[in-house]
């Protein structure tokens, strides 16, 4: 932190600053003081509310004059605050800090303590900010806000061990009904700690008095979960898992241990078992189910995610948001009819809620921006997403008219590219590829990222039409314009693979790995490409294992590992892996691999069932059609 503020006696210097400048500062200062005066007045009124005798209330025929509650902002304090604000407006932050902190000590008003602390923070004077917060806590020892300020400032100043005493004090002043919530919130203070290992030890030290058997079970359980979350922040996943398991054993129906376990998925083996056990005990807990579904979706375990979302829509059929999630999963799993049912259900519920809200409050729909911290979209955003997906579902069912009807409902300019991309896909499938490409190119660019997004949309269009050479040409030019763009390099590598330019593909994938070592798709793509061609199988397996290390449980990567094991002759292990991948993500290409291994292994009936189901989803899939032709399977 910078050196302490430079301070001087708070004297208004008319000659030095100029009369007009001083008057301007006084006006600004008075404006600030009006806010302080309102706070003082409201505080006084809250402490001594006016009382009207019952007899007077009954016989009053006209409103009586309100009692006057004098603010505790007296003349001397008003003058002191005025000088402090003038000094701050004049650039003398150090002097303003001293004046306002002195006023805060005299009045013991939290607004003034906060003001002095914030002035120091704005001046990047951490020690002075901490001094003000410490004085605040000393003057108002039961102030939760003062304790929080002190803890946060100690963390900023890298004095984490000193927070233990303050955290204990914070918990001691909390009402009994709020102790658990306060304990659960402690790790948030240390999200930016320089040494999170020290932070975890400090939290454990602060919580020792609350861990003993004399405390309520809920408090003891919160202590265990919070210690686990602190260890997870410090990078000790095994230690965090052990504590999550311990907390779950203490309280099998406790939500906190399940949420901690969800934070550890998918990287920590054993965490998912805690979540599943919790849901077995609390099958109606839809909040945890939805978080679980999102985690599974992020790991591409879409079938497993759909199971959770379907449970939520059964439990709460009148809640709109889960239907949107369910429809998105069904669409991705190529279940367009089911997706259409789910998405239209979402639309009807959302429109009904919007109409009811509009009828009760005309202003209710003015601000429809979703909260950044809430994954539930605002009504207009959710409807736009639903209409786009309904158009895609209609497209999957080869119903162009229905797809266009859904797209026509979208009027949000921010979604212009998404809408035109879907229209372009419809045109391309009708054979109008040039017109489709032109439609994407003519879409207005509302932000700097739109040009790149349009390029990727056009590449995807060309990929769908198997126009590999045109896509390669487009990407080569793009990669000259957007140097080291990982997504574009990866896309170019995939097109090179389609063109059987294996050396170029490997060079590009190695480039992606160099730029982003944890890019699981690059490792998996190279490993799978080698396995598919029966080349360098030990190296292919090592690449795929690296990808699984980055993204544990990801079905497409698990499929690649199953395929390389098959190439290596390990059929039993191959079947185990492919079955698991197909259960989590019944994708057509995974089905083709599983079907082939089952067929070669002699399990012909199961192979036919898997391949038949895949054919129903996408009969035109290249991997599937090539597998059926090569094996001469009669479905």
Coordinates of C-alpha atoms in Angstrom, one line a residue, residues 29-370:
X29 CA -20.0 19.2 0.4
X30 CA -23.4 20.4 1.3
X31 CA -24.9 17.9 -1.1
X32 CA -23.0 15.1 0.6
X33 CA -24.0 16.4 4.0
X34 CA -27.7 16.3 3.1
X35 CA -27.3 12.6 2.7
X36 CA -25.6 12.3 6.0
X37 CA -28.4 14.5 7.6
X38 CA -31.0 12.2 6.2
X39 CA -29.2 9.2 7.7
X40 CA -28.8 10.8 11.1
X41 CA -32.5 11.8 11.0
X42 CA -33.8 8.4 10.0
X43 CA -31.6 6.8 12.6
X44 CA -33.1 9.0 15.3
X45 CA -36.6 8.3 14.1
X46 CA -36.0 4.6 14.0
X47 CA -34.8 4.8 17.6
X48 CA -37.6 7.0 19.0
X49 CA -40.7 6.5 16.9
X50 CA -43.5 9.0 17.5
X51 CA -46.2 7.8 19.8
X52 CA -49.9 8.8 19.5
X53 CA -52.1 8.1 22.6
X54 CA -55.0 5.8 21.7
X55 CA -57.6 8.3 22.9
X56 CA -56.3 11.0 20.5
X57 CA -56.1 8.6 17.7
X58 CA -59.7 7.7 18.1
X59 CA -61.1 11.2 18.1
X60 CA -58.8 12.8 15.6
X61 CA -60.7 14.3 12.7
X62 CA -57.6 15.7 10.9
X63 CA -54.0 14.7 10.6
X64 CA -52.1 15.8 13.6
X65 CA -48.7 17.4 13.3
X66 CA -45.9 14.9 13.5
X67 CA -43.6 14.9 16.4
X68 CA -40.2 16.5 15.5
X69 CA -37.3 14.2 16.1
X70 CA -34.1 16.1 16.2
X71 CA -31.2 14.7 14.3
X72 CA -28.1 14.0 16.4
X73 CA -26.2 16.0 13.8
X74 CA -25.6 19.1 15.9
X75 CA -24.0 22.4 14.8
X76 CA -20.4 21.4 15.8
X77 CA -20.6 18.0 14.1
X78 CA -22.2 19.5 11.0
X79 CA -19.4 22.0 10.7
X80 CA -16.8 19.3 11.1
X81 CA -18.4 17.2 8.4
X82 CA -18.7 20.2 6.1
X83 CA -15.0 20.9 6.5
X84 CA -14.2 17.2 5.9
X85 CA -16.2 17.1 2.7
X86 CA -14.7 20.4 1.5
X87 CA -11.2 19.1 2.1
X88 CA -12.0 15.9 0.1
X89 CA -13.4 17.9 -2.8
X90 CA -10.3 20.0 -2.8
X91 CA -8.0 17.0 -3.2
X92 CA -6.9 16.8 0.5
X93 CA -8.1 13.2 1.1
X94 CA -5.7 12.7 4.0
X95 CA -7.1 15.7 5.9
X96 CA -10.7 14.7 5.0
X97 CA -10.0 11.2 6.3
X98 CA -8.8 12.5 9.7
X99 CA -11.6 15.0 10.1
X100 CA -14.3 12.4 9.2
X101 CA -12.7 9.7 11.4
X102 CA -12.7 12.1 14.3
X103 CA -16.3 12.9 13.7
X104 CA -17.1 9.2 13.5
X105 CA -15.4 8.5 16.8
X106 CA -17.4 11.3 18.5
X107 CA -20.8 10.4 17.0
X108 CA -20.2 6.6 16.8
X109 CA -22.1 6.7 13.6
X110 CA -21.5 3.7 11.2
X111 CA -22.1 5.9 8.1
X112 CA -19.2 8.1 9.1
X113 CA -16.9 5.2 9.9
X114 CA -17.7 3.7 6.5
X115 CA -17.1 7.1 4.8
X116 CA -13.6 7.5 6.4
X117 CA -12.7 3.9 5.5
X118 CA -13.8 4.3 1.9
X119 CA -11.9 7.5 1.6
X120 CA -8.7 5.7 2.6
X121 CA -9.5 2.8 0.3
X122 CA -10.0 5.2 -2.6
X123 CA -6.6 6.7 -1.9
X124 CA -5.0 3.3 -1.8
X125 CA -4.0 3.8 1.9
X126 CA -4.6 0.4 3.3
X127 CA -3.2 1.0 6.7
X128 CA -5.4 4.0 7.3
X129 CA -8.5 2.1 6.0
X130 CA -7.7 -0.7 8.5
X131 CA -7.3 1.9 11.3
X132 CA -10.7 3.4 10.6
X133 CA -12.3 -0.1 10.4
X134 CA -10.6 -1.1 13.7
X135 CA -11.9 2.1 15.3
X136 CA -15.3 1.4 13.9
X137 CA -15.4 -2.1 15.5
X138 CA -14.1 -0.7 18.8
X139 CA -16.8 1.9 18.9
X140 CA -19.6 -0.4 17.7
X141 CA -18.5 -3.9 18.9
X142 CA -21.7 -5.5 17.7
X143 CA -21.5 -4.2 14.2
X144 CA -21.3 -7.0 11.7
X145 CA -20.3 -4.6 8.9
X146 CA -17.4 -3.3 10.9
X147 CA -16.1 -6.9 11.5
X148 CA -16.4 -7.6 7.8
X149 CA -14.5 -4.5 6.9
X150 CA -11.7 -5.4 9.3
X151 CA -11.4 -9.0 7.9
X152 CA -11.4 -7.9 4.3
X153 CA -8.8 -5.3 4.9
X154 CA -6.5 -7.7 6.8
X155 CA -6.8 -10.1 3.8
X156 CA -5.9 -7.2 1.4
X157 CA -2.9 -6.3 3.5
X158 CA -1.8 -9.9 3.6
X159 CA -2.2 -10.2 7.4
X160 CA -4.5 -13.2 7.2
X161 CA -3.6 -14.9 10.5
X162 CA -4.9 -11.8 12.3
X163 CA -8.4 -12.5 11.0
X164 CA -8.9 -15.5 13.2
X165 CA -9.8 -13.4 16.3
X166 CA -12.1 -11.1 14.2
X167 CA -13.9 -14.1 12.7
X168 CA -14.5 -15.6 16.1
X169 CA -15.8 -12.3 17.3
X170 CA -18.1 -12.0 14.3
X171 CA -19.6 -15.4 15.1
X172 CA -20.0 -14.6 18.8
X173 CA -22.0 -11.5 18.1
X174 CA -24.3 -13.2 15.5
X175 CA -27.8 -14.2 16.6
X176 CA -28.1 -17.9 17.2
X177 CA -30.3 -18.2 14.1
X178 CA -27.6 -16.7 11.9
X179 CA -24.4 -18.5 13.1
X180 CA -24.6 -21.2 10.5
X181 CA -25.0 -18.7 7.7
X182 CA -22.1 -16.7 9.0
X183 CA -19.9 -19.8 9.2
X184 CA -20.8 -20.8 5.7
X185 CA -19.8 -17.4 4.4
X186 CA -16.3 -17.2 5.9
X187 CA -14.4 -18.7 2.9
X188 CA -15.6 -15.8 0.7
X189 CA -13.3 -13.4 2.6
X190 CA -10.3 -15.3 1.3
X191 CA -11.0 -15.7 -2.4
X192 CA -8.2 -13.2 -3.2
X193 CA -5.8 -14.2 -0.4
X194 CA -2.2 -14.4 -1.5
X195 CA -1.7 -17.7 0.4
X196 CA -4.8 -19.8 0.5
X197 CA -3.1 -22.5 2.5
X198 CA -2.6 -20.0 5.3
X199 CA -6.2 -18.9 4.9
X200 CA -7.4 -22.4 5.3
X201 CA -5.4 -22.9 8.5
X202 CA -6.7 -19.5 9.8
X203 CA -10.3 -20.5 9.2
X204 CA -9.7 -23.8 11.0
X205 CA -8.2 -22.0 14.0
X206 CA -11.1 -19.5 14.1
X207 CA -13.7 -22.2 14.1
X208 CA -12.2 -24.4 16.8
X209 CA -14.5 -23.1 19.5
X210 CA -17.5 -23.9 17.4
X211 CA -16.5 -27.4 16.5
X212 CA -17.0 -29.0 19.9
X213 CA -19.9 -31.3 21.0
X214 CA -21.4 -28.5 23.1
X215 CA -22.4 -26.7 20.0
X216 CA -25.7 -27.5 18.1
X217 CA -25.3 -30.2 15.4
X218 CA -26.0 -27.7 12.7
X219 CA -23.2 -25.5 13.8
X220 CA -20.8 -28.4 14.0
X221 CA -21.7 -29.5 10.5
X222 CA -21.3 -26.0 9.1
X223 CA -17.8 -25.9 10.6
X224 CA -16.8 -29.2 8.9
X225 CA -18.2 -28.0 5.5
X226 CA -16.6 -24.6 5.8
X227 CA -13.2 -26.1 6.6
X228 CA -13.6 -28.4 3.6
X229 CA -14.4 -25.4 1.3
X230 CA -11.4 -23.6 2.6
X231 CA -9.2 -26.6 1.8
X232 CA -10.7 -26.8 -1.6
X233 CA -9.8 -23.1 -2.2
X234 CA -6.3 -24.0 -1.1
X235 CA -6.0 -26.8 -3.7
X236 CA -6.4 -29.7 -1.2
X237 CA -9.1 -31.6 -3.0
X238 CA -8.6 -34.9 -1.1
X239 CA -8.8 -33.1 2.3
X240 CA -11.9 -31.2 1.1
X241 CA -13.5 -34.5 0.0
X242 CA -12.8 -36.2 3.3
X243 CA -14.6 -33.3 5.1
X244 CA -17.5 -33.3 2.7
X245 CA -17.9 -37.1 3.3
X246 CA -17.7 -36.5 7.1
X247 CA -20.3 -33.7 7.0
X248 CA -22.6 -35.9 4.9
X249 CA -22.2 -38.8 7.3
X250 CA -23.1 -36.5 10.2
X251 CA -26.2 -35.1 8.4
X252 CA -27.2 -37.2 5.3
X253 CA -29.9 -34.6 4.5
X254 CA -27.6 -31.6 4.8
X255 CA -27.5 -29.6 1.6
X256 CA -24.2 -27.9 2.3
X257 CA -22.0 -31.0 2.1
X258 CA -23.7 -31.9 -1.3
X259 CA -23.0 -28.4 -2.6
X260 CA -19.4 -28.7 -1.5
X261 CA -19.1 -32.0 -3.3
X262 CA -20.6 -30.5 -6.5
X263 CA -17.8 -27.9 -6.4
X264 CA -15.3 -30.7 -6.6
X265 CA -16.9 -32.4 -9.6
X266 CA -15.8 -33.8 -12.0
X267 CA -12.1 -33.5 -11.0
X268 CA -12.4 -35.3 -7.6
X269 CA -13.2 -39.0 -7.7
X270 CA -15.7 -39.8 -4.9
X271 CA -17.4 -36.3 -4.8
X272 CA -20.3 -37.4 -7.0
X273 CA -21.2 -40.2 -4.6
X274 CA -21.9 -37.6 -1.9
X275 CA -24.3 -35.8 -4.2
X276 CA -26.1 -39.0 -5.2
X277 CA -26.4 -40.1 -1.6
X278 CA -27.8 -36.7 -0.6
X279 CA -30.4 -36.9 -3.4
X280 CA -31.4 -40.4 -2.3
X281 CA -32.2 -38.9 1.1
X282 CA -33.7 -35.7 -0.2
X283 CA -35.3 -36.6 -3.6
X284 CA -37.4 -33.4 -3.6
X285 CA -34.4 -31.0 -3.3
X286 CA -34.6 -29.5 -6.8
X287 CA -32.1 -26.8 -6.1
X288 CA -29.3 -29.4 -5.7
X289 CA -30.6 -31.4 -8.7
X290 CA -30.4 -28.3 -10.9
X291 CA -26.8 -27.6 -9.9
X292 CA -26.0 -31.2 -10.4
X293 CA -27.5 -31.1 -13.9
X294 CA -25.5 -28.1 -14.8
X295 CA -22.3 -29.8 -13.6
X296 CA -23.1 -32.9 -15.6
X297 CA -23.9 -30.8 -18.7
X298 CA -20.5 -29.1 -18.3
X299 CA -18.9 -32.5 -18.4
X300 CA -20.9 -33.4 -21.5
X301 CA -22.8 -36.1 -19.6
X302 CA -26.0 -35.0 -21.1
X303 CA -28.1 -38.2 -20.6
X304 CA -27.2 -38.1 -16.9
X305 CA -28.0 -34.4 -16.7
X306 CA -31.4 -35.0 -18.4
X307 CA -32.3 -37.5 -15.7
X308 CA -31.9 -34.8 -13.1
X309 CA -33.8 -32.2 -15.0
X310 CA -36.7 -34.5 -15.7
X311 CA -37.0 -35.2 -12.0
X312 CA -37.2 -31.4 -11.4
X313 CA -39.9 -30.9 -14.0
X314 CA -41.9 -33.8 -12.4
X315 CA -41.5 -32.2 -8.9
X316 CA -42.2 -28.7 -10.0
X317 CA -44.2 -28.7 -13.3
X318 CA -45.2 -25.1 -13.0
X319 CA -41.6 -23.8 -12.8
X320 CA -40.5 -22.5 -16.2
X321 CA -36.7 -22.5 -16.1
X322 CA -36.2 -26.3 -15.7
X323 CA -38.3 -26.9 -18.8
X324 CA -35.9 -24.7 -20.8
X325 CA -32.9 -26.7 -19.5
X326 CA -34.7 -30.0 -20.3
X327 CA -35.5 -28.9 -23.8
X328 CA -31.9 -27.8 -24.5
X329 CA -30.6 -31.2 -23.3
X330 CA -33.2 -33.1 -25.4
X331 CA -32.3 -31.1 -28.4
X332 CA -28.6 -31.8 -28.0
X333 CA -29.4 -35.5 -27.6
X334 CA -31.2 -35.3 -30.9
X335 CA -34.7 -35.8 -29.4
X336 CA -36.4 -33.0 -31.3
X337 CA -40.0 -34.1 -30.6
X338 CA -39.4 -34.3 -26.8
X339 CA -37.5 -31.0 -27.0
X340 CA -40.4 -29.3 -28.7
X341 CA -42.8 -30.4 -25.9
X342 CA -40.4 -29.2 -23.2
X343 CA -39.7 -25.9 -24.9
X344 CA -43.3 -25.0 -25.7
X345 CA -44.1 -25.8 -22.1
X346 CA -41.4 -23.3 -21.1
X347 CA -42.8 -20.7 -23.5
X348 CA -46.4 -21.0 -22.3
X349 CA -45.4 -20.8 -18.6
X350 CA -43.1 -17.8 -19.2
X351 CA -45.6 -15.9 -21.3
X352 CA -48.3 -16.5 -18.7
X353 CA -46.1 -15.3 -15.9
X354 CA -45.1 -12.2 -17.9
X355 CA -48.7 -11.3 -18.7
X356 CA -49.7 -11.7 -15.1
X357 CA -46.8 -9.5 -14.0
X358 CA -47.6 -6.9 -16.6
X359 CA -51.2 -6.8 -15.5
X360 CA -50.4 -6.4 -11.8
X361 CA -47.5 -3.9 -12.3
X362 CA -47.1 -2.0 -15.6
X363 CA -43.4 -1.3 -14.6
X364 CA -42.6 -4.9 -13.9
X365 CA -41.1 -5.6 -17.3
X366 CA -39.1 -2.4 -17.7
X367 CA -35.8 -4.0 -16.7
X368 CA -35.6 -7.5 -18.0
X369 CA -31.8 -7.9 -17.7
X370 CA -30.9 -11.1 -16.0

